Coordinates of N, CA and C in Angstrom, one line a residue:
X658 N -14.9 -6.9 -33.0 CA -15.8 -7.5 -32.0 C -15.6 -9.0 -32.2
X659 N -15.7 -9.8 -31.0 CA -15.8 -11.0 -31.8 C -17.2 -11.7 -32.3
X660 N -16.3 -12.8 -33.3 CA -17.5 -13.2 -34.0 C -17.2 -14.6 -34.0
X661 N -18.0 -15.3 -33.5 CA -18.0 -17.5 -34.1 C -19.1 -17.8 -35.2
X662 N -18.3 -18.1 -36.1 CA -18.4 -18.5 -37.4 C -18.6 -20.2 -37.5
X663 N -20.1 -20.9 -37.2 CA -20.2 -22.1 -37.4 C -20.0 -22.8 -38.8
X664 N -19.6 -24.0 -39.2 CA -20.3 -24.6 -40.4 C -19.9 -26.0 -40.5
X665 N -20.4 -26.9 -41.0 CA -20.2 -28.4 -41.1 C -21.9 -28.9 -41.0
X666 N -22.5 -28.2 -40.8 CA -24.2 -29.3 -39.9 C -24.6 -29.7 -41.9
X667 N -25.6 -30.6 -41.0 CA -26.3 -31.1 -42.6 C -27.1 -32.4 -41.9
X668 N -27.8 -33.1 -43.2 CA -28.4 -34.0 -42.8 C -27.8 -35.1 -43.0
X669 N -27.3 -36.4 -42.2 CA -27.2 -37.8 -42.3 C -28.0 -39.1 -41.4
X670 N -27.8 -40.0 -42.1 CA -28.7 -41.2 -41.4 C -28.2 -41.4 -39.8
X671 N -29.2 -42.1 -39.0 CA -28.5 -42.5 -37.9 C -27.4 -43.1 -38.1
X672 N -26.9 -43.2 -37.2 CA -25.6 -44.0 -37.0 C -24.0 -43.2 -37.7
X673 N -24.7 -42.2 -38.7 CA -23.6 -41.5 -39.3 C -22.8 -40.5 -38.6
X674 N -21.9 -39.4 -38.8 CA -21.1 -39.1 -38.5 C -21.2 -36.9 -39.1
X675 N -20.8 -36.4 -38.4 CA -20.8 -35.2 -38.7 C -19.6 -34.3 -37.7
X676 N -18.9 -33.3 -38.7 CA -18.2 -32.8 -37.7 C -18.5 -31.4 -38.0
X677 N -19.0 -30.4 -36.8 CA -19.0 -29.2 -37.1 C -17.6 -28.2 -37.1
X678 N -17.5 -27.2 -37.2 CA -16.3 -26.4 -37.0 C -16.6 -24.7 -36.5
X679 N -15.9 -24.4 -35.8 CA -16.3 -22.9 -35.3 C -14.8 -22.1 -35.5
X680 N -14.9 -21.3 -36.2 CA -14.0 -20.0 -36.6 C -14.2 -19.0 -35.7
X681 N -13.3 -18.6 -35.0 CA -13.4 -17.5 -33.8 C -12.3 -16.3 -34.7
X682 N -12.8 -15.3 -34.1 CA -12.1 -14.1 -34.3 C -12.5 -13.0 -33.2
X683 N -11.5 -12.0 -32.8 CA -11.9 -10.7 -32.5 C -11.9 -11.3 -30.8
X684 N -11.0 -12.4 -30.9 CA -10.7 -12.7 -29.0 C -9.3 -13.2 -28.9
X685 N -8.8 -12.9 -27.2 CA -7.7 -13.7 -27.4 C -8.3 -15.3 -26.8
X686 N -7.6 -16.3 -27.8 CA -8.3 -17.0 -27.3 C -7.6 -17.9 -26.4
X687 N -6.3 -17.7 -26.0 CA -6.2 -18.0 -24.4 C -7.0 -17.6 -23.4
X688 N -7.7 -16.6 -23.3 CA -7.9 -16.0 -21.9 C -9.9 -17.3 -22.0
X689 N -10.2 -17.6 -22.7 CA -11.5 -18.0 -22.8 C -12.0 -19.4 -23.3
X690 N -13.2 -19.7 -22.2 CA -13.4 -21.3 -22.6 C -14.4 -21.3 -24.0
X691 N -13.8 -21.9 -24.8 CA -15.1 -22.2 -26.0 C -15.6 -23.8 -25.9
X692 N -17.4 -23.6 -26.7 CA -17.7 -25.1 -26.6 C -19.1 -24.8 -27.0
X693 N -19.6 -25.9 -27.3 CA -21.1 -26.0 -27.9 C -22.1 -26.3 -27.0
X694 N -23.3 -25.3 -27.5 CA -24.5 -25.6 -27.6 C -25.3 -26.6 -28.1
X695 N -26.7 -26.8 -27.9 CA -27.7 -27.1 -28.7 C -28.9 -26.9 -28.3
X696 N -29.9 -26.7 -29.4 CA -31.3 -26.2 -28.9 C -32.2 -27.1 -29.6
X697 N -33.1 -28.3 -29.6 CA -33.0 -29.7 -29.6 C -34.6 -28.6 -30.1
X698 N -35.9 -29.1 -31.0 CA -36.3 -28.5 -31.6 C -37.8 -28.7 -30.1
X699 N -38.2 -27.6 -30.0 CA -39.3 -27.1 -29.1 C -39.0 -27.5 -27.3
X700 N -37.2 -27.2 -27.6 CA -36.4 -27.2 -25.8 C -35.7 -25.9 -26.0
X701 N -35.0 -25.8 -24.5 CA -34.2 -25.2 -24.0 C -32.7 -25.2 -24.4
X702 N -32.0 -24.0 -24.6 CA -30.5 -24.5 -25.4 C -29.9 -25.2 -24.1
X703 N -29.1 -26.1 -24.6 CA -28.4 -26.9 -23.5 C -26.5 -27.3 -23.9
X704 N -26.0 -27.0 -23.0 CA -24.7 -27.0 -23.2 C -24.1 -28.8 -23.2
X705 N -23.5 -28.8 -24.2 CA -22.9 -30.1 -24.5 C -21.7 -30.6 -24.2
X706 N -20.6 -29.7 -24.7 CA -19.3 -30.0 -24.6 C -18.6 -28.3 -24.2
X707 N -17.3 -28.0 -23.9 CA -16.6 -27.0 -24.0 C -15.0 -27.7 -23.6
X708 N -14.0 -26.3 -23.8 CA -12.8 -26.9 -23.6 C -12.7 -25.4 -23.6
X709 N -11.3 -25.6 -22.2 CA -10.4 -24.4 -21.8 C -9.8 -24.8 -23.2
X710 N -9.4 -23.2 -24.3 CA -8.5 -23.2 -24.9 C -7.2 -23.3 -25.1
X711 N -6.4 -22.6 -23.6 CA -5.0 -22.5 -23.1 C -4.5 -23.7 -22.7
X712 N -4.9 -24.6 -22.6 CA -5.0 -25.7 -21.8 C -5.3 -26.9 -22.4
X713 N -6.6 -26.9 -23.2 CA -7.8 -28.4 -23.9 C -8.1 -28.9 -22.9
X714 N -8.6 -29.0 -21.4 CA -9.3 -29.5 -20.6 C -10.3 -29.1 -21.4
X715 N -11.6 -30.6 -21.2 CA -12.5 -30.1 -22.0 C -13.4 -31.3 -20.9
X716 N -14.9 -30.9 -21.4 CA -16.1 -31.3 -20.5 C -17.3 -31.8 -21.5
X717 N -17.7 -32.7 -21.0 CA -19.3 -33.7 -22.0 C -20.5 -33.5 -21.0
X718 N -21.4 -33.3 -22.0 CA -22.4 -33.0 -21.1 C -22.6 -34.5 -21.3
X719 N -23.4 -35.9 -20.2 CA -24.0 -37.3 -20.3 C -24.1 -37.7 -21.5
X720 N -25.3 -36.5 -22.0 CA -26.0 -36.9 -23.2 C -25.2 -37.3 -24.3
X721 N -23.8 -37.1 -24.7 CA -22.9 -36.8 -25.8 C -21.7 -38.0 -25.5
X722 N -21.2 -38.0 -24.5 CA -20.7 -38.2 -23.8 C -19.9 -40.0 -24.3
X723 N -18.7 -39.9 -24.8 CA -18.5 -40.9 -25.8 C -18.6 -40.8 -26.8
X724 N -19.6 -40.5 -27.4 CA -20.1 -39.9 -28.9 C -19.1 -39.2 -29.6
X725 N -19.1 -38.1 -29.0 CA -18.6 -36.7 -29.5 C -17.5 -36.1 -28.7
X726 N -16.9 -35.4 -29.4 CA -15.3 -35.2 -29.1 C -15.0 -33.7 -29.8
X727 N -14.8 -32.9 -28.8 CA -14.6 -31.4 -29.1 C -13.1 -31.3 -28.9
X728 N -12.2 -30.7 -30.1 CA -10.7 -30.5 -30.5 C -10.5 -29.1 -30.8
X729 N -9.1 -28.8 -30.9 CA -9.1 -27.4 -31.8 C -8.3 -27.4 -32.3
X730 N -7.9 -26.0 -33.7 CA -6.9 -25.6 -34.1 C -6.4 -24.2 -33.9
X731 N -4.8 -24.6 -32.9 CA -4.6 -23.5 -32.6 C -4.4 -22.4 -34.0
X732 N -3.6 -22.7 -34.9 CA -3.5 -22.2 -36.0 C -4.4 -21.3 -36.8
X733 N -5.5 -22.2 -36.6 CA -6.6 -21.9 -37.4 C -7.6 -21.1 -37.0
X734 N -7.7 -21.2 -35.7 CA -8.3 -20.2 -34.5 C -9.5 -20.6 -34.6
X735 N -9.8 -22.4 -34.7 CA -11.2 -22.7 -34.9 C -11.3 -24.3 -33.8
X736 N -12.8 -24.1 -33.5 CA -12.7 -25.4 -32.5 C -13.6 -26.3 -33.3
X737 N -13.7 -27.6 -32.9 CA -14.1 -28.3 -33.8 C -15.3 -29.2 -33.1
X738 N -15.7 -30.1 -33.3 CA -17.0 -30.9 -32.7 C -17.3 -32.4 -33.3
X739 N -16.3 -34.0 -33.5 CA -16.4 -34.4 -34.7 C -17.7 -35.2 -33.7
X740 N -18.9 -35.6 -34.3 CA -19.9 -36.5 -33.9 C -20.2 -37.5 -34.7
X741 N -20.0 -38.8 -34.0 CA -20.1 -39.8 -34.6 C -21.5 -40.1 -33.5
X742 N -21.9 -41.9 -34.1 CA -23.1 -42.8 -33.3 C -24.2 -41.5 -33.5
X743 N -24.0 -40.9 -34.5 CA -25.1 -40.2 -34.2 C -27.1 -40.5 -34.5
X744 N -27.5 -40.3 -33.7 CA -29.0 -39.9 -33.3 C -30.1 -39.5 -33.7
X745 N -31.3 -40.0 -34.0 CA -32.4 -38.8 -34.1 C -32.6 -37.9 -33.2
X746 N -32.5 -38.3 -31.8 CA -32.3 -37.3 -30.6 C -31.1 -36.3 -30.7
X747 N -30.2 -36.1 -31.5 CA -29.3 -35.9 -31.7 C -29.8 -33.8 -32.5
X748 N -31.1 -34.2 -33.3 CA -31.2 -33.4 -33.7 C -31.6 -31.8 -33.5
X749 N -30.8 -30.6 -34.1 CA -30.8 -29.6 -32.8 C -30.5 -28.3 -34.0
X750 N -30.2 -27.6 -33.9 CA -29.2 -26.0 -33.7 C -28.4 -26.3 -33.0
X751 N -27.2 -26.5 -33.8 CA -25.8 -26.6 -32.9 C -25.0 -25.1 -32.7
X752 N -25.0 -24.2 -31.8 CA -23.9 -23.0 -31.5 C -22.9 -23.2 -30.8
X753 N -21.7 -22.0 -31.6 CA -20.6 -22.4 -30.9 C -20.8 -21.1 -29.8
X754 N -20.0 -21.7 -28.6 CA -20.0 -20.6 -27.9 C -18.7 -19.8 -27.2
X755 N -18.8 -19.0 -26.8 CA -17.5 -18.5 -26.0 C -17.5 -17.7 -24.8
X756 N -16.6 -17.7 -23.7 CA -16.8 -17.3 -22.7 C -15.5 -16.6 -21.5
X757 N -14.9 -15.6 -20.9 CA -14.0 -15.4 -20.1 C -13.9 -16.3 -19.1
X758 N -15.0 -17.3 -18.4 CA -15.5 -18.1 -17.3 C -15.7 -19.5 -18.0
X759 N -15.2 -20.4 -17.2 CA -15.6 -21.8 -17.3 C -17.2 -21.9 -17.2
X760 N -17.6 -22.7 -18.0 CA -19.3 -22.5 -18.0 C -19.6 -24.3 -17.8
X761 N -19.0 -25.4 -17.7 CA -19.2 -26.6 -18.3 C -19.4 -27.0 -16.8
X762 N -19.4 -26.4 -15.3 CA -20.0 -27.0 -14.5 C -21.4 -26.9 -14.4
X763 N -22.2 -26.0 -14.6 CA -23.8 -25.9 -14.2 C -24.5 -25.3 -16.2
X764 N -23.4 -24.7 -17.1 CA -23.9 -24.8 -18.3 C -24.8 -23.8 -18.4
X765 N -24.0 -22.6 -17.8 CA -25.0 -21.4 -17.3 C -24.3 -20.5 -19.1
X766 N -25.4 -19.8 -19.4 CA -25.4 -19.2 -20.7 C -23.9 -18.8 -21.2
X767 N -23.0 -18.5 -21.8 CA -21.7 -17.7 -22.5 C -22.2 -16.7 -22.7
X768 N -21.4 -15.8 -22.8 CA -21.7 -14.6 -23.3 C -21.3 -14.4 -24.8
X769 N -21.2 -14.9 -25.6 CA -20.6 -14.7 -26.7 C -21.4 -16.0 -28.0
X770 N -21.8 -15.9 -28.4 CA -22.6 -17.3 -29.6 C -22.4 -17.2 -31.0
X771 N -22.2 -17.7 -31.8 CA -22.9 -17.8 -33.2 C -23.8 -17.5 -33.5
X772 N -24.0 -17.8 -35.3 CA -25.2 -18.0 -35.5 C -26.2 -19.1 -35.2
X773 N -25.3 -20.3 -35.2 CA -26.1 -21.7 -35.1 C -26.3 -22.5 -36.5
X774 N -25.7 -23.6 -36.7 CA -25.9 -25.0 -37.7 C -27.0 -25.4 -37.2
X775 N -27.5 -26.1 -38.5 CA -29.0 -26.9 -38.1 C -27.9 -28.6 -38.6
X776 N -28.5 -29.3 -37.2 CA -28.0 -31.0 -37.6 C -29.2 -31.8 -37.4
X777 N -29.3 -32.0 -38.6 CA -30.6 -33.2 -39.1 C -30.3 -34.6 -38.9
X778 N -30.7 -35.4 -37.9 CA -30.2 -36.7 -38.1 C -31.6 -37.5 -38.3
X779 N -32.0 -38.2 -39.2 CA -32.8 -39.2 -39.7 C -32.9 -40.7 -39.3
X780 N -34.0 -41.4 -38.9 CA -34.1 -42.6 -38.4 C -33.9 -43.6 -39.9

C-alpha cells in the first residue's frame, strides 16, 4: 500500500530554517503529483507547495511563496520541503501528500497523506 513517511519538523526561532523530508513507498512515483500540506492550529488543512514528480514542475501556495522550496530525490524516493525566513505564522502540522491528479490549482484534498510533523516556530 502506499505509505508517506514524514520527518525533519521541530522547534526553531523566527527567522530560522527547517527542512522537512517525505519518504514514499508502495507508488509509482512517475504517474503522481506529491507535495505538502498544513493544518495551522484551530484552521483548515491548506495546501502549500506540490511538484509533478516525472517532470519537477512544482507550485507555491502565496503564503510560502519565496520562503520555501519543495525538491526531490529521485534515488531516494523522497521529496523534500527546505523552509527558510521562517514564521510564527508558519506554525502547523506539516503532511506530505500524494496524488494521481494535479491538485496545486484549487488545492482540492490528495488522496493519499502521512502522518503529519508538528513545526514549532517561536517569536
Amino acid at each position: 500500500q502506499v505509505e508517506l513517511v514524514e520527518s525533519g519538523g521541530g522547534s526553531v526561532q523566527a527567522g530560522g530554517s527547517l527542512r522537512l523530508s517525505c519518504t514514499a513507498s508502495g507508488l509509482r512515483l512517475n504517474d503522481y503529483t506529491l507535495g505538502w500540506f498544513r493544518q495551522l492550529p484551530g484552521k483548515e488543512r491548506e495546501g502549500i507547495s506540490c511538484t509533478v514528480w516525472a517532470d519537477g514542475t512544482a507550485h507555491y501556495a502565496d503564503s510560502i511563496k519565496g520562503r520555501f522550496t519543495i525538491y526531490k530525490d529521485n534515488a531516494k524516493r523522497t521529496l523534500y520541503l527546505q523552509m527558510n525566513s521562517l514564521k510564527p505564522e508558519d506554525t502547523a502540522i506539516y503532511y506530505c501528500v500524494a496524488d494521481r491528479s494535479w491538485f496545486g490549482s484549487a488545492w482540492w484534498p490528495p488522496k493519499y497523506w502521512g502522518q503529519g510533523t508538528q513545526v514549532t516556530i517561536s517569536s
